[in-house]
Amino acid sequence: MDEVREEIDRIDRTLVDLIAERFSYVDRAWQLKVSPDEARVPWRVQQVIDKVKAHAQHRNLPPELAEALWRQMIGWFIQYEEEKLRASSAQYGPKD
């Protein structure tokens, strides 16, 4: 059981590293946007979900699990972008 737990811990560290990498791109994306309204792009969210579910199914992972995880993560990232954009707009005014 110790070996299994060690492997789970290793995978958790790798997942955090990958999410941190994804976050760095989200952090860059909000800087390229003008308005908090640009953070929520439903067609893009669905595109990402569809790709993740297809890849999950290919890897024998329940697509519903992948969708639930990604929807939670994407929702958090959208909220983060909206907050950053609102703060940026309040501090500097609209971007040119």
XYZ file of C-alpha atoms in Angstrom:
96
model
C 0.000 0.000 0.000
C 2.897 2.396 0.701
C 4.101 2.067 -2.891
C 0.626 2.808 -4.220
C 0.385 5.904 -2.016
C 3.814 7.086 -3.143
C 2.746 6.769 -6.767
C -0.485 8.656 -6.090
C 1.555 11.413 -4.410
C 3.911 11.520 -7.415
C 0.991 11.827 -9.807
C -0.580 14.549 -7.642
C 2.646 16.570 -7.839
C 2.695 16.151 -11.614
C -0.946 17.216 -11.876
C -0.254 20.340 -9.806
C 2.715 21.139 -12.050
C 0.557 20.789 -15.164
C -2.264 22.874 -13.704
C 0.286 25.538 -12.760
C 1.500 25.544 -16.362
C -2.077 25.874 -17.623
C -2.657 28.669 -15.121
C 0.316 30.597 -16.518
C -1.416 30.655 -19.927
C -4.723 31.708 -18.372
C -2.831 34.443 -16.555
C -1.434 35.622 -19.893
C -4.795 35.326 -21.667
C -6.601 37.817 -19.433
C -3.880 40.370 -20.200
C -4.748 40.120 -23.893
C -8.427 40.811 -23.263
C -10.186 44.138 -22.840
C -13.354 43.446 -20.893
C -14.517 40.993 -18.205
C -17.144 39.893 -20.745
C -14.348 38.367 -22.825
C -13.459 35.900 -20.064
C -16.623 33.845 -20.575
C -16.647 32.285 -24.055
C -19.228 29.456 -24.043
C -18.261 27.981 -27.424
C -14.618 27.734 -26.301
C -15.574 26.119 -22.992
C -17.614 23.521 -24.875
C -14.778 22.950 -27.332
C -12.351 22.262 -24.473
C -14.857 19.974 -22.706
C -15.495 17.999 -25.894
C -11.766 17.478 -26.470
C -11.141 16.473 -22.858
C -14.042 14.001 -22.834
C -12.839 12.414 -26.082
C -9.305 12.071 -24.734
C -10.591 10.690 -21.431
C -12.622 8.066 -23.252
C -9.564 7.141 -25.325
C -7.634 6.660 -22.051
C -10.425 4.578 -20.454
C -11.228 7.345 -17.985
C -14.920 8.043 -17.407
C -15.665 11.100 -19.589
C -18.105 12.340 -16.934
C -15.247 12.551 -14.432
C -13.061 14.496 -16.836
C -15.927 16.834 -17.679
C -16.706 17.506 -14.015
C -13.064 18.246 -13.204
C -12.569 20.509 -16.213
C -15.813 22.408 -15.713
C -14.748 23.159 -12.136
C -11.269 24.233 -13.220
C -12.507 26.301 -16.163
C -15.124 27.971 -13.969
C -12.430 28.996 -11.506
C -10.197 30.302 -14.306
C -13.054 32.308 -15.823
C -13.802 33.884 -12.463
C -10.092 34.660 -12.037
C -9.947 36.339 -15.462
C -13.098 38.352 -14.796
C -11.722 39.613 -11.489
C -8.365 40.514 -13.022
C -10.036 42.316 -15.922
C -12.358 44.250 -13.596
C -9.427 45.276 -11.396
C -7.326 46.246 -14.412
C -10.167 48.265 -15.910
C -10.783 50.067 -12.610
C -7.098 50.831 -12.133
C -6.062 51.799 -15.659
C -9.308 52.386 -17.522
C -10.167 50.611 -20.782
C -7.262 49.172 -22.783
C -6.518 50.651 -26.205
